[in-house]
Amino acid sequence: IREFTSDERAESHARHNFEQDDAPNNAGAEKEEETEATTTTTKSSASSIRCLSWRRDNRKIAAGSSDGHVLIWDVFTGELETRFTNVGTLSHVEFTKDFKALLLSPSGFEAPMFRAISKRSGFMWPDTIVPLPYGSTDEADVHGCPAILTKSGNYCIYATTRGGLCVARLKEEGEGTQMRRGWTLVQTIDLVANDAKMVKRLELSRDGRTLLVVSFSKGIVAYDVTGDVEDKNREKNESLQEENLKNDRNTTVLTNRRLFENEHSQSAWESACVAFDNQFVYAASSL
């Protein structure tokens, strides 16, 4: 129905071709060979889209490209509204619940981080990485690890390079225009004691109640997501909310661990999802 493109990138490519067309003809064979190589490099370096995220109201779409850019389009007009540069190649991008920031999960030597979409929301959402695991002082412990938000947007779940999981809760300080949002660590989990493997993917079910963890091991770990209450339903679950807020380090969000092993292949699982009726787990492997 509609194609979203980066006009700026197309203009840059057109400008490069224009400059090559205007080059003098008597530059010699060596100059022609250099020009041809440059043009070939430009054409082959076209970036590809690595991840996508629809905003919950369906009005915006964000994409992370392989050249380290994040692009945000208006869905109805097709106009490119925002561009981030130098964020690295991403494996995941996601809007926060208030639509004013993005959760970015780089696939290289960077940690998952939150970044404000506009300067106006920069005070409310200061650029910050996810909280480090208890006892850790090195960002390398979460470099290149996947991170996702729960359905309510009040919790962030992310992996560590040592084969563990962390859960952080959204924390709001101040009111009105002086409100600042950050994250506080509330739960850590070791996936498999004797077979700790780096996590490849985190997948939530459609209802947000089940989390699948796909790692380089031969099993998929599933957890129930508890206490993830939408803001509009918070009054109905006041007792649960008060209990969780009393002591952040005693908050338990991921419970009821289950393991799904790959009995039909010697290779590890590549991806997985929960069926629409929450009765089955579908998974795929390379062999």
CSV table of C-alpha atoms in Angstrom, one decimal:
chain,number,residue,atom,x,y,z
A,1,ILE,CA,0.0,0.0,0.0
A,2,ARG,CA,2.8,2.4,0.8
A,3,GLU,CA,6.6,2.4,0.5
A,4,PHE,CA,8.7,4.2,3.1
A,5,THR,CA,12.1,5.5,1.7
A,6,SER,CA,14.8,7.8,2.8
A,7,ASP,CA,14.8,10.8,0.5
A,8,GLU,CA,18.0,12.1,1.9
A,9,ARG,CA,19.9,9.0,1.0
A,10,ALA,CA,18.4,9.0,-2.5
A,11,GLU,CA,19.5,12.6,-3.0
A,12,SER,CA,23.0,11.8,-1.8
A,13,HIS,CA,23.3,9.0,-4.2
A,14,ALA,CA,22.0,11.2,-7.1
A,15,ARG,CA,24.4,13.9,-6.1
A,16,HIS,CA,27.3,11.5,-6.2
A,17,ASN,CA,26.4,10.3,-9.7
A,18,PHE,CA,26.0,14.0,-10.8
A,19,GLU,CA,29.5,14.7,-9.6
A,20,GLN,CA,30.9,11.8,-11.5
A,21,ASP,CA,29.1,12.8,-14.7
A,22,ASP,CA,30.7,16.3,-14.5
A,23,ALA,CA,34.3,14.9,-14.1
A,24,PRO,CA,36.7,15.9,-17.0
A,25,ASN,CA,37.0,13.4,-19.8
A,26,ASN,CA,40.8,13.7,-20.1
A,27,ALA,CA,41.5,12.5,-16.6
A,28,GLY,CA,43.3,9.4,-18.0
A,29,ALA,CA,42.8,5.7,-17.6
A,30,GLU,CA,43.9,5.7,-14.0
A,31,LYS,CA,41.3,8.4,-13.1
A,32,GLU,CA,38.5,6.5,-14.9
A,33,GLU,CA,39.4,3.3,-13.1
A,34,GLU,CA,39.3,5.1,-9.7
A,35,THR,CA,35.9,6.7,-10.6
A,36,GLU,CA,34.5,3.3,-11.5
A,37,ALA,CA,35.6,1.7,-8.3
A,38,THR,CA,34.1,4.6,-6.3
A,39,THR,CA,30.8,4.3,-8.0
A,40,THR,CA,30.7,0.6,-7.5
A,41,THR,CA,31.4,1.0,-3.8
A,42,THR,CA,28.6,3.6,-3.4
A,43,LYS,CA,26.1,1.3,-5.1
A,44,SER,CA,27.1,-1.8,-3.1
A,45,SER,CA,27.0,0.1,0.2
A,46,ALA,CA,23.3,0.7,0.1
A,47,SER,CA,22.0,-0.1,3.6
A,48,SER,CA,19.4,-2.7,4.4
A,49,ILE,CA,16.7,-2.6,7.1
A,50,ARG,CA,17.5,-4.9,10.0
A,51,CYS,CA,14.5,-4.3,12.4
A,52,LEU,CA,11.1,-2.6,12.6
A,53,SER,CA,8.8,-1.3,15.2
A,54,TRP,CA,5.2,0.0,14.9
A,55,ARG,CA,4.1,2.5,17.5
A,56,ARG,CA,1.2,1.2,19.6
A,57,ASP,CA,-1.2,3.8,18.0
A,58,ASN,CA,-0.1,2.7,14.5
A,59,ARG,CA,0.8,6.3,13.6
A,60,LYS,CA,4.6,5.9,13.4
A,61,ILE,CA,7.0,3.2,12.3
A,62,ALA,CA,10.7,3.0,13.2
A,63,ALA,CA,13.4,1.1,11.4
A,64,GLY,CA,17.0,0.3,12.2
A,65,SER,CA,19.3,0.1,9.1
A,66,SER,CA,22.6,-1.6,8.7
A,67,ASP,CA,24.5,1.7,8.3
A,68,GLY,CA,23.8,2.7,11.9
A,69,HIS,CA,20.8,4.9,11.2
A,70,VAL,CA,17.4,4.8,12.9
A,71,LEU,CA,14.5,6.2,10.7
A,72,ILE,CA,11.0,7.2,11.9
A,73,TRP,CA,8.2,7.7,9.4
A,74,ASP,CA,4.7,9.1,9.7
A,75,VAL,CA,2.6,6.1,8.6
A,76,PHE,CA,-0.2,8.2,7.0
A,77,THR,CA,1.9,10.8,5.1
A,78,GLY,CA,4.9,8.5,4.4
A,79,GLU,CA,7.2,11.4,5.4
A,80,LEU,CA,10.5,10.7,7.1
A,81,GLU,CA,10.3,12.7,10.4
A,82,THR,CA,13.3,11.7,12.4
A,83,ARG,CA,16.7,10.3,11.7
A,84,PHE,CA,19.3,9.1,14.3
A,85,THR,CA,22.9,8.5,13.1
A,86,ASN,CA,25.8,6.5,14.5
A,87,VAL,CA,23.8,4.2,16.7
A,88,GLY,CA,25.3,1.0,15.3
A,89,THR,CA,23.7,-1.9,13.6
A,90,LEU,CA,20.6,-2.8,15.6
A,91,SER,CA,18.9,-6.2,16.2
A,92,HIS,CA,15.8,-4.6,17.8
A,93,VAL,CA,14.1,-1.2,18.0
A,94,GLU,CA,11.0,-0.4,20.0
A,95,PHE,CA,8.9,2.7,21.1
A,96,THR,CA,8.5,3.3,24.8
A,97,LYS,CA,5.0,3.5,26.2
A,98,ASP,CA,4.8,7.3,26.0
A,99,PHE,CA,6.2,7.3,22.4
A,100,LYS,CA,8.9,9.9,23.4
A,101,ALA,CA,11.9,7.5,23.3
A,102,LEU,CA,13.2,4.4,21.7
A,103,LEU,CA,14.7,1.2,23.1
A,104,LEU,CA,17.7,0.4,20.9
A,105,SER,CA,19.4,-3.0,21.0
A,106,PRO,CA,22.8,-2.9,19.0
A,107,SER,CA,24.1,-6.2,17.7
A,108,GLY,CA,27.8,-5.1,18.2
A,109,PHE,CA,29.9,-3.9,21.1
A,110,GLU,CA,27.3,-1.6,22.5
A,111,ALA,CA,24.8,-2.0,25.3
A,112,PRO,CA,21.0,-1.7,24.9
A,113,MET,CA,20.0,1.9,25.5
A,114,PHE,CA,17.1,4.3,25.6
A,115,ARG,CA,17.2,7.4,23.4
A,116,ALA,CA,14.8,10.4,23.3
A,117,ILE,CA,13.2,10.9,19.9
A,118,SER,CA,13.3,14.7,20.0
A,119,LYS,CA,15.1,17.4,21.8
A,120,ARG,CA,11.9,18.4,23.6
A,121,SER,CA,11.7,14.9,25.2
A,122,GLY,CA,15.5,14.8,25.9
A,123,PHE,CA,15.1,16.0,29.5
A,124,MET,CA,12.4,13.5,30.2
A,125,TRP,CA,14.3,10.6,28.6
A,126,PRO,CA,18.1,11.2,29.0
A,127,ASP,CA,20.2,8.9,26.9
A,128,THR,CA,21.0,5.9,29.1
A,129,ILE,CA,21.9,2.3,28.9
A,130,VAL,CA,19.9,-0.4,30.7
A,131,PRO,CA,20.9,-1.0,34.3
A,132,LEU,CA,23.9,-3.3,34.7
A,133,PRO,CA,23.5,-6.7,36.6
A,134,TYR,CA,24.0,-6.6,40.3
A,135,GLY,CA,27.7,-6.4,41.1
A,136,SER,CA,28.7,-5.4,37.6
A,137,THR,CA,30.6,-2.2,36.7
A,138,ASP,CA,31.4,-3.0,33.0
A,139,GLU,CA,29.0,-2.3,30.1
A,140,ALA,CA,30.6,-5.3,28.3
A,141,ASP,CA,28.4,-7.6,30.4
A,142,VAL,CA,25.4,-6.5,28.2
A,143,HIS,CA,27.1,-5.6,24.9
A,144,GLY,CA,25.2,-6.9,21.9
A,145,CYS,CA,22.5,-8.5,24.0
A,146,PRO,CA,18.8,-8.4,23.1
A,147,ALA,CA,16.3,-6.2,25.1
A,148,ILE,CA,12.6,-5.8,24.8
A,149,LEU,CA,9.8,-4.0,26.7
A,150,THR,CA,6.8,-5.8,28.2
A,151,LYS,CA,3.3,-5.2,26.9
A,152,SER,CA,2.6,-2.5,29.4
A,153,GLY,CA,6.0,-0.8,28.8
A,154,ASN,CA,6.6,-0.7,32.5
A,155,TYR,CA,9.3,-3.3,32.5
A,156,CYS,CA,12.4,-3.9,30.3
A,157,ILE,CA,13.7,-7.4,29.9
A,158,TYR,CA,17.3,-7.9,28.6
A,159,ALA,CA,20.0,-10.6,28.5
A,160,THR,CA,23.6,-10.6,29.6
A,161,THR,CA,26.7,-12.0,27.9
A,162,ARG,CA,27.0,-14.6,30.7
A,163,GLY,CA,23.7,-16.3,29.8
A,164,GLY,CA,21.4,-14.5,32.2
A,165,LEU,CA,18.4,-12.3,32.2
A,166,CYS,CA,17.7,-9.0,33.9
A,167,VAL,CA,14.4,-7.2,34.5
A,168,ALA,CA,14.2,-3.4,35.1
A,169,ARG,CA,11.2,-1.4,36.1
A,170,LEU,CA,10.3,2.0,34.7
A,171,LYS,CA,10.9,4.7,37.4
A,172,GLU,CA,9.4,8.2,37.2
A,173,GLU,CA,10.6,11.1,39.2
A,174,GLY,CA,9.1,14.6,39.3
A,175,GLU,CA,5.9,15.8,37.8
A,176,GLY,CA,4.7,17.6,34.6
A,177,THR,CA,7.5,19.1,32.5
A,178,GLN,CA,10.1,18.2,35.2
A,179,MET,CA,9.4,14.5,35.1
A,180,ARG,CA,12.4,12.3,34.4
A,181,ARG,CA,12.2,8.6,33.5
A,182,GLY,CA,14.7,6.0,34.2
A,183,TRP,CA,15.1,2.3,35.1
A,184,THR,CA,15.9,0.3,38.2
A,185,LEU,CA,16.9,-3.3,38.3
A,186,VAL,CA,14.4,-5.6,40.0
A,187,GLN,CA,15.2,-9.2,39.0
A,188,THR,CA,18.1,-11.2,37.7
A,189,ILE,CA,18.0,-14.9,36.5
A,190,ASP,CA,20.6,-17.4,35.5
A,191,LEU,CA,19.2,-19.3,32.5
A,192,VAL,CA,20.9,-22.7,32.7
A,193,ALA,CA,23.6,-23.2,35.4
A,194,ASN,CA,25.6,-25.9,33.5
A,195,ASP,CA,25.0,-24.6,30.0
A,196,ALA,CA,24.9,-20.8,30.1
A,197,LYS,CA,24.8,-19.6,26.6
A,198,MET,CA,24.5,-16.1,25.1
A,199,VAL,CA,20.9,-15.2,24.3
A,200,LYS,CA,20.0,-14.7,20.6
A,201,ARG,CA,16.3,-13.6,20.8
A,202,LEU,CA,13.6,-12.6,23.3
A,203,GLU,CA,10.0,-13.2,22.2
A,204,LEU,CA,6.8,-12.2,23.9
A,205,SER,CA,3.5,-13.8,23.3
A,206,ARG,CA,0.7,-11.6,21.9
A,207,ASP,CA,-0.9,-11.2,25.3
A,208,GLY,CA,2.4,-10.4,26.9
A,209,ARG,CA,2.1,-13.2,29.5
A,210,THR,CA,4.8,-15.5,28.1
A,211,LEU,CA,8.4,-14.9,27.4
A,212,LEU,CA,10.5,-17.2,25.2
A,213,VAL,CA,14.3,-17.1,25.5
A,214,VAL,CA,16.2,-18.4,22.4
A,215,SER,CA,20.0,-18.9,23.1
A,216,PHE,CA,22.8,-20.9,21.5
A,217,SER,CA,21.9,-23.9,23.7
A,218,LYS,CA,19.6,-26.6,22.4
A,219,GLY,CA,16.7,-25.6,24.6
A,220,ILE,CA,14.1,-22.8,24.6
A,221,VAL,CA,13.4,-21.4,28.0
A,222,ALA,CA,9.9,-20.0,28.7
A,223,TYR,CA,8.7,-17.9,31.6
A,224,ASP,CA,5.4,-16.5,32.8
A,225,VAL,CA,5.4,-12.7,32.9
A,226,THR,CA,3.6,-11.7,36.1
A,227,GLY,CA,2.7,-8.3,37.6
A,228,ASP,CA,2.9,-6.5,34.3
A,229,VAL,CA,-0.1,-4.3,34.8
A,230,GLU,CA,-1.3,-1.7,32.3
A,231,ASP,CA,-1.5,1.8,33.8
A,232,LYS,CA,-5.3,2.0,33.2
A,233,ASN,CA,-5.8,-1.2,35.3
A,234,ARG,CA,-3.4,-0.2,38.1
A,235,GLU,CA,-6.3,0.7,40.5
A,236,LYS,CA,-7.7,-2.8,40.1
A,237,ASN,CA,-4.4,-4.3,41.1
A,238,GLU,CA,-3.4,-1.8,43.8
A,239,SER,CA,-2.3,-4.5,46.2
A,240,LEU,CA,0.0,-6.1,43.7
A,241,GLN,CA,1.5,-2.8,42.7
A,242,GLU,CA,2.2,-1.8,46.3
A,243,GLU,CA,3.8,-5.1,47.1
A,244,ASN,CA,6.1,-4.7,44.1
A,245,LEU,CA,7.1,-1.2,45.0
A,246,LYS,CA,8.0,-1.9,48.6
A,247,ASN,CA,11.3,-3.5,47.7
A,248,ASP,CA,12.6,-3.4,44.1
A,249,ARG,CA,15.1,-6.2,44.6
A,250,ASN,CA,12.3,-8.6,45.8
A,251,THR,CA,10.1,-8.0,42.8
A,252,THR,CA,9.5,-11.1,40.8
A,253,VAL,CA,8.3,-10.6,37.2
A,254,LEU,CA,9.5,-13.8,35.4
A,255,THR,CA,8.2,-17.0,37.0
A,256,ASN,CA,7.4,-20.7,36.2
A,257,ARG,CA,10.4,-21.6,34.2
A,258,ARG,CA,10.0,-24.3,31.5
A,259,LEU,CA,12.4,-25.8,29.0
A,260,PHE,CA,11.7,-26.9,25.5
A,261,GLU,CA,14.5,-29.1,24.1
A,262,ASN,CA,15.2,-29.8,20.5
A,263,GLU,CA,14.8,-33.6,20.2
A,264,HIS,CA,14.7,-33.6,16.3
A,265,SER,CA,18.0,-31.9,15.6
A,266,GLN,CA,21.5,-31.5,16.9
A,267,SER,CA,21.5,-27.8,16.1
A,268,ALA,CA,20.3,-25.0,18.4
A,269,TRP,CA,17.0,-23.2,17.8
A,270,GLU,CA,17.1,-20.1,15.7
A,271,SER,CA,13.8,-18.5,16.5
A,272,ALA,CA,10.5,-19.2,18.3
A,273,CYS,CA,7.1,-17.8,19.0
A,274,VAL,CA,3.9,-18.6,21.0
A,275,ALA,CA,0.8,-19.6,19.2
A,276,PHE,CA,-2.2,-17.2,19.1
A,277,ASP,CA,-4.1,-19.4,21.6
A,278,ASN,CA,-1.1,-19.7,23.9
A,279,GLN,CA,-1.3,-23.5,23.7
A,280,PHE,CA,1.8,-24.2,21.6
A,281,VAL,CA,5.4,-23.0,21.1
A,282,TYR,CA,6.6,-23.0,17.5
A,283,ALA,CA,10.3,-23.0,16.9
A,284,ALA,CA,12.7,-23.3,13.9
A,285,SER,CA,16.3,-24.6,13.6
A,286,SER,CA,18.7,-24.5,10.7
A,287,LEU,CA,18.7,-28.3,10.3
